[in-house]
Coordinates of C-alpha atoms and ligand atoms in Angstrom, one line a residue:
M481 CA 171.6 -180.1 -18.5
S482 CA 174.8 -181.9 -18.0
N483 CA 178.4 -181.5 -18.3
C484 CA 178.7 -184.4 -20.7
Q485 CA 176.8 -182.6 -23.6
P486 CA 178.7 -183.7 -26.9
R487 CA 181.6 -181.7 -28.2
S488 CA 181.2 -179.2 -31.0
I489 CA 184.5 -180.5 -32.3
W490 CA 186.5 -184.0 -31.5
W491 CA 188.8 -186.5 -32.9
D492 CA 187.7 -190.1 -33.2
D493 CA 190.2 -191.6 -35.8
G494 CA 189.8 -188.4 -37.7
L495 CA 188.6 -185.0 -37.3
W496 CA 184.9 -184.4 -36.6
L497 CA 182.7 -181.3 -36.2
I498 CA 178.9 -180.4 -35.5
D499 CA 178.0 -178.7 -39.0
Q500 CA 176.5 -175.4 -37.4
T501 CA 175.2 -174.2 -40.7
L502 CA 172.4 -177.2 -40.6
L503 CA 171.3 -176.2 -37.2
P504 CA 168.4 -175.9 -36.0
E505 CA 166.9 -178.4 -38.3
E506 CA 169.4 -181.2 -38.3
L507 CA 172.2 -181.9 -35.9
L508 CA 175.0 -183.7 -37.8
A509 CA 178.6 -184.3 -37.8
L510 CA 180.8 -183.8 -40.6
K511 CA 183.9 -185.5 -40.8
I512 CA 187.0 -183.5 -42.2
C513 CA 189.2 -185.3 -44.6
S514 CA 191.5 -182.9 -45.8
I515 CA 193.1 -179.4 -45.1
H516 CA 191.2 -177.7 -47.9
Q517 CA 187.9 -179.0 -46.6
L518 CA 188.6 -177.6 -43.3
V519 CA 189.3 -174.1 -44.6
Q520 CA 186.0 -174.2 -46.4
A521 CA 184.2 -175.3 -43.2
I522 CA 185.9 -172.4 -41.4
K523 CA 184.8 -169.9 -43.9
S524 CA 181.3 -171.4 -44.4
L525 CA 180.9 -171.2 -40.7
K526 CA 180.2 -174.7 -40.3
V527 CA 182.3 -174.6 -37.5
R528 CA 182.7 -170.9 -35.8
G529 CA 182.9 -169.1 -32.6
A530 CA 186.3 -168.3 -31.5
P531 CA 187.2 -171.2 -29.0
A532 CA 186.0 -173.7 -31.6
L533 CA 187.9 -172.1 -34.0
G534 CA 191.1 -172.2 -31.7
A535 CA 190.4 -176.2 -31.4
A536 CA 189.9 -176.5 -35.3
G537 CA 193.2 -174.8 -35.9
A538 CA 195.1 -177.3 -33.8
Y539 CA 193.0 -180.3 -34.9
G540 CA 193.7 -179.1 -38.3
I541 CA 197.7 -179.4 -37.8
A542 CA 197.1 -182.7 -36.4
L543 CA 195.2 -183.6 -39.6
A544 CA 197.8 -182.3 -41.7
A545 CA 200.5 -184.2 -39.8
R546 CA 198.1 -187.5 -40.1
L547 CA 198.1 -186.9 -44.0
C548 CA 201.7 -185.8 -44.4
R549 CA 203.9 -188.2 -46.3
A550 CA 207.3 -186.8 -45.2
A551 CA 209.3 -189.0 -43.0
G552 CA 210.1 -186.6 -40.3
S553 CA 211.4 -183.2 -39.4
P554 CA 212.1 -180.5 -41.0
E555 CA 210.3 -181.9 -44.3
M556 CA 207.4 -182.5 -42.6
M557 CA 207.4 -179.2 -40.6
A558 CA 207.8 -177.4 -43.8
E559 CA 204.4 -179.2 -45.0
L560 CA 202.7 -178.7 -41.6
E561 CA 203.4 -174.7 -42.1
T562 CA 201.9 -174.5 -45.5
A563 CA 199.0 -176.1 -44.0
A564 CA 199.4 -173.6 -40.9
E565 CA 199.2 -170.8 -43.0
M566 CA 196.1 -171.9 -45.0
I567 CA 194.5 -172.4 -41.9
R568 CA 195.3 -169.3 -40.3
S569 CA 194.1 -167.1 -43.0
A570 CA 190.6 -168.9 -43.5
R571 CA 189.4 -166.1 -41.3
P572 CA 191.5 -163.2 -39.8
T573 CA 189.5 -161.6 -36.8
A574 CA 189.2 -164.5 -34.3
V575 CA 192.7 -164.6 -32.6
N576 CA 191.8 -168.1 -31.2
L577 CA 192.3 -169.7 -34.7
S578 CA 196.0 -168.6 -35.1
W579 CA 196.6 -169.2 -31.4
G580 CA 195.3 -173.0 -31.8
V581 CA 197.6 -173.6 -34.9
D582 CA 200.5 -172.0 -33.4
R583 CA 200.0 -174.3 -30.4
A584 CA 200.1 -177.2 -32.3
M585 CA 202.6 -176.4 -34.4
R586 CA 204.8 -175.7 -31.5
A587 CA 204.4 -178.9 -30.1
A588 CA 204.7 -180.7 -33.6
A589 CA 208.3 -179.1 -33.9
C590 CA 209.5 -180.8 -30.7
G591 CA 209.1 -184.2 -32.4
E592 CA 211.5 -185.9 -34.8
S593 CA 210.3 -188.8 -36.4
G594 CA 206.7 -188.5 -38.3
E595 CA 204.9 -190.7 -35.9
E596 CA 206.6 -188.4 -32.8
I597 CA 205.4 -185.1 -34.7
R598 CA 201.7 -186.7 -35.2
E599 CA 201.2 -187.9 -31.7
R600 CA 202.5 -184.5 -30.2
A601 CA 200.4 -182.6 -32.5
L602 CA 197.2 -184.5 -31.8
S603 CA 197.9 -184.6 -28.0
E604 CA 198.2 -180.9 -27.9
A605 CA 195.0 -180.5 -29.9
E606 CA 193.2 -182.9 -27.4
E607 CA 194.8 -180.7 -24.7
I608 CA 193.3 -177.4 -26.3
A609 CA 189.8 -179.0 -26.7
T610 CA 189.6 -180.5 -23.2
E611 CA 191.3 -176.9 -21.8
D612 CA 188.6 -175.1 -23.5
I613 CA 185.5 -177.0 -21.4
R614 CA 187.4 -176.8 -18.3
V615 CA 188.2 -172.9 -18.6
N616 CA 184.6 -172.3 -19.7
Q617 CA 183.4 -173.7 -16.6
L618 CA 185.9 -171.8 -14.7
L619 CA 184.8 -168.5 -16.2
G620 CA 181.2 -169.4 -15.9
K621 CA 181.6 -169.9 -12.2
F622 CA 183.1 -166.4 -11.8
G623 CA 180.4 -164.9 -14.1
A624 CA 177.6 -166.7 -12.3
R625 CA 178.5 -164.4 -9.5
L626 CA 177.6 -161.2 -11.4
L627 CA 174.0 -162.7 -12.1
R628 CA 171.2 -162.4 -9.6
D629 CA 168.1 -164.9 -9.4
G630 CA 165.7 -163.6 -12.0
D631 CA 168.0 -161.9 -14.2
N632 CA 167.1 -161.0 -17.9
V633 CA 170.3 -161.4 -19.7
L634 CA 170.3 -160.2 -23.2
T635 CA 173.2 -161.9 -25.6
H636 CA 174.2 -161.4 -29.0
C637 CA 175.2 -163.8 -31.7
N638 CA 176.2 -167.3 -30.2
A639 CA 178.8 -167.7 -27.6
G640 CA 177.5 -170.8 -26.5
R641 CA 178.8 -174.7 -26.0
L642 CA 178.7 -174.8 -30.4
A643 CA 181.1 -171.8 -30.6
C644 CA 183.3 -173.5 -28.2
V645 CA 184.2 -176.9 -27.6
G646 CA 181.8 -177.1 -25.0
W647 CA 179.8 -175.3 -22.1
G648 CA 180.3 -171.7 -23.7
T649 CA 181.5 -168.4 -22.7
A650 CA 178.5 -165.8 -22.5
L651 CA 176.1 -168.9 -22.2
G652 CA 178.6 -170.8 -20.0
V653 CA 178.1 -167.9 -17.6
V654 CA 174.2 -168.0 -18.1
R655 CA 174.4 -172.2 -17.8
S656 CA 176.6 -172.1 -14.4
A657 CA 174.3 -169.5 -13.0
V658 CA 171.1 -171.5 -14.0
A659 CA 173.0 -174.8 -12.5
E660 CA 173.7 -172.9 -9.1
G661 CA 169.8 -172.9 -9.0
K662 CA 169.4 -169.0 -10.1
K663 CA 166.3 -168.6 -12.6
I664 CA 167.8 -166.6 -15.7
H665 CA 165.8 -165.7 -18.6
V666 CA 168.0 -164.9 -21.9
Y667 CA 167.0 -162.5 -24.7
A668 CA 168.8 -163.9 -27.6
C669 CA 169.5 -161.3 -30.6
E670 CA 168.5 -163.1 -33.9
T671 CA 172.1 -161.8 -35.2
R672 CA 171.9 -160.8 -38.6
P673 CA 172.8 -161.5 -41.2
L674 CA 173.7 -165.2 -40.4
H675 CA 171.4 -165.8 -37.6
Q676 CA 173.8 -167.3 -35.4
G677 CA 171.3 -166.0 -32.2
S678 CA 168.2 -167.4 -33.7
R679 CA 169.6 -170.7 -35.4
L680 CA 172.1 -171.7 -32.6
T681 CA 171.7 -169.6 -29.3
A682 CA 167.9 -169.8 -29.1
W683 CA 168.6 -173.7 -30.1
E684 CA 171.2 -174.4 -27.3
L685 CA 169.1 -172.8 -24.5
T686 CA 165.9 -174.5 -25.7
E687 CA 167.8 -177.8 -25.5
D688 CA 169.0 -177.0 -21.9
G689 CA 165.5 -175.9 -20.8
I690 CA 166.6 -172.5 -20.1
P691 CA 164.0 -169.8 -21.0
V692 CA 165.1 -168.0 -23.9
T693 CA 163.2 -165.1 -26.0
L694 CA 164.2 -164.2 -29.3
I695 CA 164.2 -160.5 -30.6
C696 CA 165.1 -158.7 -33.6
D697 CA 168.9 -157.1 -33.2
S698 CA 166.9 -153.5 -33.5
M699 CA 164.9 -154.4 -30.5
S700 CA 167.8 -154.2 -27.6
G701 CA 167.4 -150.5 -26.8
S702 CA 163.7 -150.5 -26.8
L703 CA 163.9 -153.4 -24.4
M704 CA 166.4 -151.7 -22.5
R705 CA 164.3 -148.7 -21.9
K706 CA 161.2 -150.5 -20.9
G707 CA 163.5 -152.1 -18.1
K708 CA 163.4 -155.5 -19.5
I709 CA 167.0 -156.1 -19.5
D710 CA 169.4 -156.5 -16.5
K711 CA 172.6 -157.3 -18.1
V712 CA 174.2 -157.8 -21.4
I713 CA 177.0 -160.6 -21.6
V714 CA 178.6 -161.5 -25.1
G715 CA 181.5 -163.1 -26.2
A716 CA 184.7 -162.0 -27.9
D717 CA 186.8 -162.9 -30.9
R718 CA 189.6 -161.0 -29.9
I719 CA 190.4 -158.7 -26.9
T720 CA 193.0 -156.0 -28.0
R721 CA 194.6 -153.2 -25.6
D722 CA 191.6 -150.9 -26.3
A723 CA 188.7 -152.8 -27.6
V724 CA 186.8 -156.1 -27.7
F725 CA 186.2 -157.5 -31.4
N726 CA 182.8 -159.4 -31.5
K727 CA 179.9 -160.0 -34.0
I728 CA 178.8 -157.2 -35.8
G729 CA 176.0 -155.2 -33.8
T730 CA 177.8 -155.8 -30.3
Y731 CA 178.9 -152.3 -30.2
S732 CA 175.3 -151.0 -30.4
H733 CA 174.2 -153.1 -27.4
A734 CA 177.3 -151.8 -25.7
V735 CA 176.3 -148.0 -26.3
L736 CA 172.6 -148.9 -25.6
A737 CA 173.7 -150.5 -22.2
R738 CA 175.8 -147.6 -21.4
H739 CA 173.3 -145.1 -21.9
H740 CA 170.7 -147.1 -20.1
N741 CA 173.1 -147.9 -17.0
I742 CA 173.0 -151.6 -17.7
P743 CA 176.1 -153.8 -17.0
F744 CA 177.8 -155.1 -20.3
Y745 CA 180.0 -157.9 -19.6
V746 CA 182.3 -159.6 -22.0
A747 CA 183.0 -163.5 -21.1
A748 CA 186.2 -165.2 -23.1
P749 CA 189.2 -166.8 -22.3
L750 CA 192.8 -165.5 -21.8
S751 CA 193.5 -167.1 -25.1
T752 CA 191.0 -164.3 -26.6
F753 CA 193.4 -161.7 -25.2
D754 CA 195.7 -160.0 -27.8
P755 CA 197.6 -157.3 -25.8
R756 CA 200.3 -156.8 -28.3
H757 CA 197.8 -155.1 -30.8
E758 CA 195.1 -152.2 -30.8
E759 CA 192.1 -151.8 -32.5
S760 CA 193.3 -149.8 -35.6
E761 CA 195.6 -152.7 -36.3
I762 CA 193.1 -155.3 -36.7
V763 CA 191.7 -157.1 -39.9
V764 CA 188.0 -157.1 -39.8
E765 CA 186.5 -159.8 -42.1
E766 CA 184.3 -158.4 -44.6
R767 CA 182.0 -161.4 -46.0
D768 CA 180.3 -161.9 -49.1
P769 CA 177.2 -159.1 -49.4
E770 CA 175.0 -161.6 -50.9
E771 CA 174.7 -162.7 -47.3
I772 CA 172.7 -159.7 -46.5
C773 CA 171.0 -159.5 -49.9
S774 CA 169.3 -162.8 -50.0
L775 CA 168.2 -165.7 -47.5
N776 CA 167.9 -169.3 -48.4
G777 CA 167.9 -168.4 -51.9
K778 CA 165.2 -165.8 -51.8
R779 CA 166.1 -162.3 -52.8
L780 CA 165.8 -159.8 -50.1
A781 CA 167.2 -156.7 -52.2
P782 CA 167.6 -155.5 -55.6
E783 CA 170.0 -157.3 -57.9
G784 CA 173.0 -155.4 -57.9
I785 CA 172.8 -153.5 -54.9
E786 CA 175.6 -152.2 -53.0
A787 CA 175.9 -153.9 -49.7
Y788 CA 178.6 -154.0 -47.0
N789 CA 179.1 -157.0 -44.5
P790 CA 181.7 -156.6 -41.8
A791 CA 181.6 -159.7 -39.9
F792 CA 182.4 -158.0 -36.5
D793 CA 182.7 -154.5 -34.8
A794 CA 185.0 -153.1 -32.0
T795 CA 183.6 -151.6 -28.8
P796 CA 185.9 -149.7 -26.8
L797 CA 187.1 -151.0 -23.4
E798 CA 185.5 -148.3 -21.8
L799 CA 182.1 -149.3 -22.5
V800 CA 182.4 -152.8 -21.0
S801 CA 181.7 -153.2 -17.0
G802 CA 184.1 -156.1 -17.0
I803 CA 185.5 -158.7 -18.6
I804 CA 184.7 -162.3 -17.3
T805 CA 187.7 -164.8 -17.7
E806 CA 189.0 -168.2 -16.2
K807 CA 191.1 -166.2 -13.8
G808 CA 188.4 -163.8 -12.6
V809 CA 186.3 -161.0 -13.8
F810 CA 188.7 -158.1 -15.0
K811 CA 187.3 -154.5 -15.0
P812 CA 189.3 -152.3 -17.9
P813 CA 191.9 -151.3 -17.5
L814 CA 192.3 -154.9 -16.5
M815 CA 192.0 -154.7 -12.5
P816 CA 190.7 -157.8 -10.6
L817 CA 187.0 -157.1 -9.6
I818 CA 186.0 -160.1 -7.6
Ligands
LIG1744 O1 181.3 -165.3 -37.2 P1 181.0 -166.1 -36.1 O2 179.8 -166.7 -35.8 O3 182.2 -167.2 -35.8 O4 181.3 -164.8 -34.7 C1 181.2 -165.7 -33.3 C2 181.0 -164.5 -32.5 O5 181.3 -163.1 -32.7 C3 181.2 -164.9 -31.2 O6 180.4 -164.0 -30.3 C4 182.6 -165.2 -30.8 O7 183.4 -166.0 -31.4 C5 182.8 -165.5 -29.2 S1 182.1 -167.4 -29.0 C6 182.4 -167.9 -27.8

């Protein structure tokens, strides 16, 4: 395992990302040539995970600036704002997407000529991407203190290096603990319906040689009851004043963890915090019910069945034992823990 793993998203004479929908079968980079293509890539989860979306949003503004024909402000900023709105609204729940877009827009707005606006947008996007890896490694170190040698950690969805620019949040904590010489075993929930756990988390950990056992989402309670889980660590898409939004299914693990007296940790950078809002104000993305009704083109349910497919759920902060950030571990209501 090295610190120099390829990034999930990067700029190399244009915007590139790992197409996460092809994993684990193929590891392929995709060049993004238009804002429309970027929006489609975000909606279809070719790039996904809150911190990776933050970088995608910022690089999207850099791309829009490069494609823009206007010579400078204010015409150029008006065109960038149109692109910004398209990107922000591609997925509503992960706060990092609009955070990344807004940061790059603020940087671009300080430029006057077209050249200056382009440079400022790109250098802010590059800064966000580099910062993401640094922040994840910092939070990884704080989180690693919570793990003991021999721990079995349950995680849900993918909060690894693919979901970020590199290293990862929940998996970053595991990586940091392993780098310190601790033996950690991960139970990865498959994460219905889009299988980020089996396709991405299981792949990432296997690549790194970290022991991982794949389980169905519904098995977590039974494993907890049998004493097989020491800690739960998940990522977050948005942390409001009162709740953690993360992949659908997270809340059930949190309730089960509380029932079995197992610590339930959330690992997330401060850029995922949204203290101005509370749970009831947040739009939870609802995805195409077909994602539940079929798999790789094969029908799993009767034609015409009614299905409900929210992408995320909210876990009240009182079920969270600690939030692992780059500034330390905080216990709701956000007092420093270590
Ligand atoms: O729909 P996804 O795959 O983008 O959902 C991602 C998650 O829920 C992750 O747990 C979250 O973004 C944290 S990633 C570090």
